[in-house]
């Protein structure tokens, strides 16, 4: 498998505070990689650097052959982000939101309309296509948010805590939608939910205090720490002072 | 449509579909115009003569344009919508253009609406009215710039306080719309003379009177403020885009 993302000592500092400390990570094309960590672990900052939203203080990352520091525009054309918040245009309809993003990424009117229709079907949003985004439930808004990220046919998709604040049913629906994408594009997902990471990911990276503590499958990480379940493994790794793997 | 026009069109829709925006942006200045003209009709002295009042109300109304633009950007920031767009291949100049461009015709429409209502209240419509509208365009640009700047720096609650309360009051009291600033005099008049609100109103009043010589001495103050504010707004927005704290 080809490498989709390769980070090289990627570091971000805010003043004297180190948000991400010398991150070295390799993610394969088509992989669903989860970044897990407690609040302030550096997950969102990592995603922001990889999606060219903030400049790294030092180090670099190469996404499908392009460097985030040398050619951010080329990198941006290959990826899309579904941020932590729903990030939709409130007074625009569901369809208009989708067409807007397609248009911003350069699709003409006809193509935008066609792509929007496809996303409406894929994410079961057809019934609410004419509704304003602000009137949708939290779960529907999240689905729209991911559809907006996918309408540009990204090769790499960043999902920042996509199910945060959703009820169990809405979360399960969204998981099903994410499962369908597995293998087709590279997905980097951050989450606080262990069950989500275990259920969706090919591999999991655990971050704490800006450092990547361990990487592996859920089973590998559980075995590595000698824990009986993944949650215990996470606690061990997130509180461990040294990098394990 | 280019990516910029697609985004500009969204920004226009987002503002125009908010009924509260329309009510305050167009309705409130017009209500004030009607109310003050009614007061003028019932007092023996010249307080709110329509030719004097209309440019002031038009400038006051522009403070709502700042509120609209500031709130739009601040809400886009809060909801992470802007974050989503920042990961697109658009450049920082594209965003600024797309936010500012739909606001200019809205501002001109708002100014024009004031003059149309003023016509029904007795204002003579001639080429001077057209000149007054043109003279108010730098003021419109200034208020758009203030909105862009506030939206880039503050959150939506702060923007509503700064643009919705502070700016509307500053542009109302320090513009000489309601009273002659020389009646208060002293520090109040001095502060008003160095801020752009009174010069914006005076320039439009001069245009409306056909007093061409009085336009530029006032207008250049507005132009300087507009250019500086827009430049600062662009710099701050760019820094925001690069993820820097401002």
Coordinates of C-alpha atoms in Angstrom, one line a residue:
Chain A
X1 CA 0.0 0.0 0.0
X2 CA 1.2 3.5 -0.8
X3 CA 1.8 6.0 2.0
X4 CA -0.8 8.7 2.2
X5 CA 0.6 10.7 5.1
X6 CA 4.1 10.8 6.4
X7 CA 5.0 13.2 9.2
X8 CA 8.6 14.1 10.0
X9 CA 9.2 15.5 13.5
X10 CA 6.1 17.6 13.2
X11 CA 6.0 20.1 16.0
X12 CA 3.7 22.9 17.0
X13 CA 4.4 25.4 19.8
X14 CA 2.1 28.1 21.1
X15 CA 4.6 30.4 22.9
X16 CA 6.4 28.2 25.4
X17 CA 3.6 25.5 25.3
X18 CA 4.3 22.5 23.1
X19 CA 1.0 21.4 21.6
X20 CA 2.5 18.7 19.4
X21 CA 6.0 17.4 20.0
X22 CA 8.0 15.9 17.2
X23 CA 5.3 13.7 15.7
X24 CA 6.5 10.9 13.4
X25 CA 3.7 9.0 11.9
X26 CA 3.0 7.0 8.7
X27 CA -0.5 6.4 7.4
X28 CA -1.3 4.2 4.4
X29 CA -3.6 5.1 1.6
X30 CA -7.2 3.8 2.2
X31 CA -6.5 3.3 5.9
X32 CA -8.8 4.6 8.6
X33 CA -6.5 5.9 11.3
X34 CA -7.9 7.1 14.7
X35 CA -6.1 9.5 16.9
X36 CA -7.1 9.1 20.5
X37 CA -6.2 11.2 23.5
X38 CA -7.6 13.2 26.4
X39 CA -8.4 16.9 26.0
X40 CA -5.3 18.9 25.1
X41 CA -3.4 15.8 23.9
X42 CA -2.7 17.5 20.6
X43 CA -5.1 15.6 18.3
X44 CA -6.9 18.7 16.9
X45 CA -3.6 20.6 16.5
X46 CA -2.2 17.6 14.6
X47 CA -5.2 17.6 12.3
X48 CA -5.0 21.4 11.8
X49 CA -1.3 21.1 10.8
X50 CA -2.0 18.2 8.4
X51 CA -4.9 20.0 6.8
X52 CA -2.8 23.2 6.4
X53 CA -4.9 25.2 8.8
X54 CA -1.9 26.0 11.1
X55 CA 1.7 26.2 10.2
X56 CA 4.0 23.8 12.1
X57 CA 6.7 25.4 14.2
X58 CA 9.2 22.8 12.9
X59 CA 9.2 19.5 11.0
X60 CA 7.0 18.7 8.0
X61 CA 4.4 16.3 6.7
X62 CA 4.0 14.9 3.2
X63 CA 0.5 14.2 2.0
X64 CA 0.4 12.1 -1.2
X65 CA 3.7 13.5 -2.3
X66 CA 3.2 17.2 -1.4
X67 CA 4.6 19.0 1.6
X68 CA 2.4 20.9 3.9
X69 CA 5.1 23.6 4.4
X70 CA 6.2 23.8 0.8
X71 CA 3.0 23.4 -1.2
X72 CA -0.1 23.9 1.1
X73 CA -2.3 24.7 -1.9
X74 CA -1.6 21.3 -3.6
X75 CA -2.1 19.5 -0.3
X76 CA -5.4 21.4 0.2
X77 CA -6.7 20.3 -3.1
X78 CA -6.4 16.6 -2.1
X79 CA -8.1 16.8 1.3
X80 CA -11.2 17.9 3.1
X81 CA -12.1 18.4 6.8
X82 CA -15.2 17.8 8.8
X83 CA -14.5 20.0 11.9
X84 CA -15.4 19.3 15.5
X85 CA -18.4 21.7 15.3
X86 CA -21.0 21.1 12.6
X87 CA -19.6 23.8 10.3
X88 CA -22.6 24.3 8.0
X89 CA -24.0 27.5 6.5
X90 CA -27.0 28.0 8.7
X91 CA -29.4 29.9 6.4
X92 CA -28.6 27.8 3.4
X93 CA -30.6 24.7 2.6
X94 CA -29.0 21.2 2.8
X95 CA -28.7 21.1 -1.0
X96 CA -27.3 24.7 -1.2
X97 CA -24.6 23.8 1.4
X98 CA -23.5 20.9 -0.7
X99 CA -23.5 22.9 -3.9
X100 CA -21.6 25.7 -2.2
X101 CA -18.7 23.5 -1.2
X102 CA -18.6 21.8 -4.6
X103 CA -18.5 25.3 -6.2
X104 CA -15.8 26.6 -3.9
X105 CA -13.6 23.6 -5.0
X106 CA -14.1 24.6 -8.6
X107 CA -17.1 22.5 -9.9
X108 CA -19.4 24.2 -12.3
X109 CA -23.1 24.7 -11.6
X110 CA -24.2 21.5 -13.4
X111 CA -21.5 19.3 -11.8
X112 CA -22.2 20.8 -8.3
X113 CA -25.9 20.0 -8.7
X114 CA -25.0 16.4 -9.8
X115 CA -22.5 15.9 -6.9
X116 CA -25.0 17.3 -4.4
X117 CA -27.7 14.9 -5.6
X118 CA -25.2 12.0 -5.2
X119 CA -24.3 13.1 -1.6
X120 CA -28.0 13.6 -0.7
X121 CA -28.6 10.0 -1.7
X122 CA -25.5 8.5 -0.1
X123 CA -26.1 10.2 3.3
X124 CA -29.9 9.8 3.2
X125 CA -30.5 13.6 3.2
X126 CA -32.9 13.7 0.2
X127 CA -36.0 14.3 2.4
X128 CA -34.4 17.3 4.1
X129 CA -32.7 18.7 0.9
X130 CA -34.8 21.9 0.9
X131 CA -34.6 22.4 4.7
X132 CA -32.3 25.1 6.1
X133 CA -29.3 23.6 7.8
X134 CA -30.0 25.4 11.0
X135 CA -33.3 23.5 11.4
X136 CA -31.7 20.0 11.2
X137 CA -31.1 17.8 14.2
X138 CA -27.5 17.4 15.5
X139 CA -27.1 14.0 13.9
X140 CA -28.4 15.3 10.5
X141 CA -26.1 18.3 10.7
X142 CA -23.1 16.0 11.3
X143 CA -24.1 13.9 8.4
X144 CA -24.4 17.0 6.2
X145 CA -21.0 18.1 7.5
X146 CA -19.4 14.9 6.4
X147 CA -21.2 15.0 3.1
X148 CA -19.9 18.5 2.6
X149 CA -16.4 17.2 3.2
X150 CA -16.8 14.3 0.7
X151 CA -18.5 16.2 -2.1
X152 CA -15.0 17.4 -3.3
X153 CA -13.9 13.8 -3.8
X154 CA -11.0 14.1 -1.3
X155 CA -8.2 11.5 -1.2
X156 CA -7.7 12.3 2.5
X157 CA -10.6 13.1 4.9
X158 CA -10.1 14.4 8.4
X159 CA -13.0 13.8 10.8
X160 CA -12.5 15.7 14.0
X161 CA -14.7 14.1 16.7
X162 CA -17.5 13.5 14.3
X163 CA -19.9 12.0 16.8
X164 CA -19.3 14.4 19.7
X165 CA -22.6 15.2 21.5
X166 CA -24.7 12.8 19.4
X167 CA -27.2 10.3 20.9
X168 CA -26.5 6.6 20.5
X169 CA -28.8 6.1 17.4
X170 CA -27.3 9.1 15.6
X171 CA -23.8 7.9 16.4
X172 CA -24.5 4.5 15.1
X173 CA -26.0 5.9 11.9
X174 CA -22.9 8.0 11.4
X175 CA -20.6 5.0 12.1
X176 CA -22.4 3.1 9.3
X177 CA -21.8 6.1 6.9
X178 CA -18.1 6.1 7.9
X179 CA -17.8 2.3 7.5
X180 CA -19.0 2.7 3.9
X181 CA -16.1 4.9 3.2
X182 CA -13.4 2.6 4.5
X183 CA -10.9 1.5 2.0
X184 CA -12.0 4.1 -0.6
X185 CA -10.2 7.1 0.9
X186 CA -7.7 7.7 3.7
X187 CA -9.5 8.8 6.9
X188 CA -8.0 10.3 9.9
X189 CA -10.4 10.4 12.8
X190 CA -10.1 11.9 16.2
X191 CA -12.4 10.8 19.0
X192 CA -12.9 10.5 22.7
X193 CA -15.0 7.4 22.4
X194 CA -13.0 4.1 22.7
X195 CA -15.9 2.0 21.2
X196 CA -15.8 4.3 18.2
X197 CA -12.1 3.9 17.6
X198 CA -12.2 0.1 18.1
X199 CA -15.2 -0.3 15.8
X200 CA -14.1 1.9 13.0
X201 CA -10.3 2.0 12.9
X202 CA -7.7 0.0 11.0
X203 CA -5.0 1.4 13.4
X204 CA -5.1 3.7 16.4
X205 CA -2.6 6.2 17.6
X206 CA -2.7 7.3 21.2
X207 CA -1.5 10.9 22.0
X208 CA -0.8 12.4 25.3
X209 CA 0.8 15.8 26.1
X210 CA 1.5 16.4 22.5
X211 CA 3.4 13.1 22.0
X212 CA 2.4 10.0 20.1
X213 CA 2.6 7.3 22.8
X214 CA 1.8 4.2 20.8
X215 CA 0.4 3.0 17.4
X216 CA -1.3 -0.2 16.5
X217 CA -4.5 -2.1 16.1
X218 CA -6.9 -2.1 19.1
X219 CA -5.8 -5.7 19.8
X220 CA -2.1 -4.9 19.5
X221 CA -2.4 -2.0 21.9
X222 CA -4.3 -4.1 24.4
X223 CA -1.7 -6.9 24.2
X224 CA 1.1 -4.4 24.4
X225 CA -0.1 -3.0 27.7
X226 CA -1.2 -6.4 29.1
X227 CA -4.7 -5.0 29.6
X228 CA -7.9 -6.9 29.6
X229 CA -9.7 -4.4 27.4
X230 CA -8.9 -1.5 25.1
X231 CA -10.1 1.2 27.5
X232 CA -7.6 0.0 30.2
X233 CA -4.9 -0.1 27.5
X234 CA -5.8 3.5 26.6
X235 CA -5.6 4.7 30.2
X236 CA -2.2 3.0 30.6
X237 CA -0.8 4.5 27.4
X238 CA -2.3 8.0 27.9
X239 CA -0.8 8.2 31.4
X240 CA 2.5 6.6 30.5
X241 CA 5.5 9.0 30.5
X242 CA 7.5 7.2 27.8
X243 CA 6.7 6.4 24.1
X244 CA 5.9 2.7 23.9
X245 CA 5.9 1.9 20.2
Chain B
X1 CA -19.4 31.0 -11.4
X2 CA -16.0 31.2 -9.9
X3 CA -15.2 29.9 -6.4
X4 CA -15.2 33.5 -5.2
X5 CA -18.6 34.4 -6.6
X6 CA -20.0 31.1 -5.2
X7 CA -18.8 32.1 -1.8
X8 CA -19.9 35.7 -2.2
X9 CA -23.3 34.5 -3.2
X10 CA -23.6 32.4 -0.1
X11 CA -22.6 35.4 2.1
X12 CA -25.3 37.5 0.5
X13 CA -27.9 34.8 1.0
X14 CA -26.9 34.3 4.6
X15 CA -27.4 38.0 5.4
X16 CA -30.5 38.6 3.4
X17 CA -32.3 35.4 4.7
X18 CA -32.0 36.7 8.2
X19 CA -35.2 38.7 8.7
X20 CA -33.9 40.5 11.7
X21 CA -31.0 41.8 9.6
X22 CA -33.5 43.2 7.1
X23 CA -35.7 44.7 9.7
X24 CA -32.9 46.5 11.4
X25 CA -30.8 47.2 8.4
X26 CA -33.4 48.9 6.3
X27 CA -36.4 49.2 8.6
X28 CA -34.9 50.9 11.6
X29 CA -33.2 53.9 9.7
X30 CA -36.5 54.4 7.8
X31 CA -38.6 54.4 11.0
X32 CA -36.2 56.9 12.4
X33 CA -36.5 59.1 9.3
X34 CA -40.3 59.0 9.5
X35 CA -40.3 59.6 13.3
X36 CA -37.9 62.6 13.2
X37 CA -39.7 64.1 10.2
X38 CA -43.0 63.8 12.2
X39 CA -41.3 65.6 15.1
X40 CA -40.0 68.3 12.8
X41 CA -43.5 68.9 11.5
X42 CA -44.7 69.6 15.0
X43 CA -42.0 71.9 16.3
X44 CA -41.5 75.6 15.3
X45 CA -37.7 75.5 14.9
X46 CA -35.6 73.7 12.3
X47 CA -34.4 70.5 14.1
X48 CA -34.7 67.7 11.6
X49 CA -35.0 69.3 8.2
X50 CA -35.1 66.5 5.6
X51 CA -32.1 67.5 3.5
X52 CA -30.0 67.8 6.7
X53 CA -31.4 64.6 8.3
X54 CA -31.2 62.1 5.5
X55 CA -27.4 61.9 5.0
X56 CA -27.1 61.4 8.8
X57 CA -29.6 58.6 8.9
X58 CA -27.9 57.0 5.9
X59 CA -24.6 57.0 7.7
X60 CA -26.2 55.7 10.9
X61 CA -27.8 52.9 8.9
X62 CA -24.4 51.8 7.7
X63 CA -23.4 50.8 11.2
X64 CA -25.8 47.9 10.7
X65 CA -23.8 46.8 7.7
X66 CA -20.8 46.5 10.1
X67 CA -23.0 44.5 12.4
X68 CA -24.1 42.1 9.5
X69 CA -20.6 41.5 8.2
X70 CA -19.0 41.2 11.7
X71 CA -21.7 38.8 12.8
X72 CA -21.4 36.7 9.7
X73 CA -17.7 36.2 10.0
X74 CA -17.8 35.7 13.8
X75 CA -20.5 33.1 13.5
X76 CA -18.6 31.4 10.6
X77 CA -15.6 31.3 13.0
X78 CA -17.6 30.0 16.0
X79 CA -19.4 27.3 14.0
X80 CA -16.0 26.3 12.4
X81 CA -17.5 26.9 9.0
X82 CA -14.6 29.2 8.3
X83 CA -12.2 26.5 9.4
X84 CA -13.8 24.2 6.9
X85 CA -13.3 26.8 4.1
X86 CA -9.7 27.6 5.2
X87 CA -8.8 24.0 4.3
X88 CA -10.1 24.7 0.7
X89 CA -7.7 26.0 -2.0
X90 CA -9.2 29.5 -1.7
X91 CA -6.7 32.3 -0.9
X92 CA -7.1 34.8 1.9
X93 CA -7.8 37.6 -0.6
X94 CA -10.6 35.5 -2.1
X95 CA -12.3 35.3 1.3
X96 CA -12.0 39.0 2.0
X97 CA -13.4 39.8 -1.4
X98 CA -16.3 37.3 -1.0
X99 CA -17.3 38.7 2.3
X100 CA -17.0 42.4 1.3
X101 CA -18.4 42.3 -2.3
X102 CA -22.1 41.4 -1.5
X103 CA -22.1 44.0 1.3
X104 CA -21.4 47.0 -0.9
X105 CA -24.6 46.7 -3.0
X106 CA -26.5 46.1 0.2
X107 CA -25.0 49.3 1.7
X108 CA -25.8 51.3 -1.5
X109 CA -29.4 49.8 -1.5
X110 CA -29.8 50.8 2.1
X111 CA -28.6 54.4 1.5
X112 CA -30.8 54.6 -1.6
X113 CA -33.8 53.4 0.4
X114 CA -33.2 56.3 2.9
X115 CA -33.2 58.8 0.0
X116 CA -36.4 57.3 -1.6
X117 CA -38.3 57.5 1.7
X118 CA -36.9 61.1 2.1
X119 CA -38.3 61.9 -1.3
X120 CA -41.8 61.0 0.0
X121 CA -41.1 63.2 3.0
X122 CA -40.3 66.2 0.8
X123 CA -36.7 65.8 -0.4
X124 CA -36.2 67.1 -3.9
X125 CA -34.8 64.3 -6.2
X126 CA -32.1 65.6 -8.5
X127 CA -28.5 64.8 -9.5
X128 CA -27.3 66.0 -6.1
X129 CA -29.0 63.0 -4.5
X130 CA -27.0 60.7 -6.8
X131 CA -23.8 62.5 -5.9
X132 CA -24.7 62.2 -2.2
X133 CA -25.1 58.4 -2.6
X134 CA -21.7 58.2 -4.4
X135 CA -20.1 60.3 -1.7
X136 CA -21.4 57.9 0.9
X137 CA -19.7 54.9 -0.8
X138 CA -16.3 55.4 1.0
X139 CA -18.3 55.5 4.3
X140 CA -20.0 52.3 3.3
X141 CA -16.5 50.7 2.6
X142 CA -15.4 52.0 6.0
X143 CA -18.3 50.3 7.8
X144 CA -17.8 47.1 5.9
X145 CA -14.1 47.2 6.9
X146 CA -15.0 47.7 10.5
X147 CA -17.3 44.7 10.3
X148 CA -14.6 42.5 8.7
X149 CA -12.1 43.6 11.3
X150 CA -14.5 43.0 14.3
X151 CA -15.6 39.7 12.9
X152 CA -12.0 38.5 12.5
X153 CA -11.0 39.5 16.0
X154 CA -14.1 38.9 18.2
X155 CA -16.7 36.2 18.7
X156 CA -20.4 36.8 17.7
X157 CA -21.4 38.0 21.2
X158 CA -18.6 40.5 21.3
X159 CA -19.4 41.7 17.7
X160 CA -23.0 42.3 18.7
X161 CA -21.9 44.4 21.6
X162 CA -19.2 46.3 19.7
X163 CA -21.0 46.8 16.4
X164 CA -24.6 46.5 17.6
X165 CA -24.3 48.8 20.6
X166 CA -21.0 50.8 20.6
X167 CA -20.7 51.5 16.9
X168 CA -24.4 52.4 16.4
X169 CA -24.2 54.8 19.3
X170 CA -20.9 56.3 18.1
X171 CA -22.2 56.8 14.6
X172 CA -25.4 58.3 16.0
X173 CA -24.0 60.7 18.6
X174 CA -20.7 61.7 17.0
X175 CA -22.0 62.3 13.5
X176 CA -24.0 65.5 14.0
X177 CA -27.1 63.7 12.8
X178 CA -29.3 64.6 15.8
X179 CA -27.8 67.9 16.8
X180 CA -25.2 70.4 15.8
X181 CA -21.9 69.3 17.3
X182 CA -20.9 72.9 17.9
X183 CA -23.8 73.2 20.4
X184 CA -21.9 70.8 22.7
X185 CA -18.5 72.0 21.7
X186 CA -15.3 71.4 23.7
X187 CA -13.8 67.9 23.8
X188 CA -17.0 66.3 22.3
X189 CA -16.7 68.4 19.2
X190 CA -13.0 67.8 18.9
X191 CA -13.4 64.0 19.2
X192 CA -16.2 64.1 16.6
X193 CA -14.0 66.0 14.2
X194 CA -11.2 63.4 14.2
X195 CA -13.6 60.5 13.9
X196 CA -15.0 59.7 10.4
X197 CA -18.7 59.8 11.2
X198 CA -19.3 63.6 11.2
X199 CA -17.1 64.1 8.1
X200 CA -19.1 61.3 6.3
X201 CA -22.3 63.1 7.1
X202 CA -21.0 66.5 6.3
X203 CA -19.6 65.4 2.9
X204 CA -23.0 63.9 1.9
X205 CA -24.8 67.0 3.1
X206 CA -22.5 69.2 1.1
X207 CA -23.2 66.9 -2.0
X208 CA -26.9 67.2 -1.4
X209 CA -26.7 71.0 -1.2
X210 CA -24.5 71.1 -4.3
X211 CA -21.7 72.7 -2.3
X212 CA -18.9 70.8 -4.2
X213 CA -16.1 72.6 -2.5
X214 CA -17.1 71.3 0.9
X215 CA -17.2 67.6 -0.2
X216 CA -13.5 66.7 -0.4
X217 CA -12.2 68.3 2.8
X218 CA -14.6 66.0 4.7
X219 CA -14.4 63.0 2.3
X220 CA -10.7 62.6 2.5
X221 CA -10.9 61.9 6.3
X222 CA -13.4 59.1 5.6
X223 CA -11.3 57.8 2.7
X224 CA -8.2 57.6 5.0
X225 CA -10.2 55.8 7.7
X226 CA -11.7 53.4 5.1
X227 CA -8.3 52.5 3.5
X228 CA -6.6 52.0 6.9
X229 CA -9.5 50.0 8.3
X230 CA -9.6 47.7 5.3
X231 CA -5.9 47.1 5.3
X232 CA -5.9 46.3 9.0
X233 CA -8.9 44.0 8.4
X234 CA -7.0 42.1 5.6
X235 CA -3.9 41.7 7.7
X236 CA -5.8 40.5 10.8
X237 CA -7.9 38.1 8.6
X238 CA -4.7 36.7 7.0
X239 CA -3.2 36.1 10.4
X240 CA -6.3 34.3 11.5
X241 CA -6.2 32.2 8.4
X242 CA -2.6 31.1 9.2
X243 CA -3.8 30.0 12.6
X244 CA -2.0 32.8 14.4
X245 CA -3.5 34.4 17.5
X246 CA -4.4 38.1 17.1

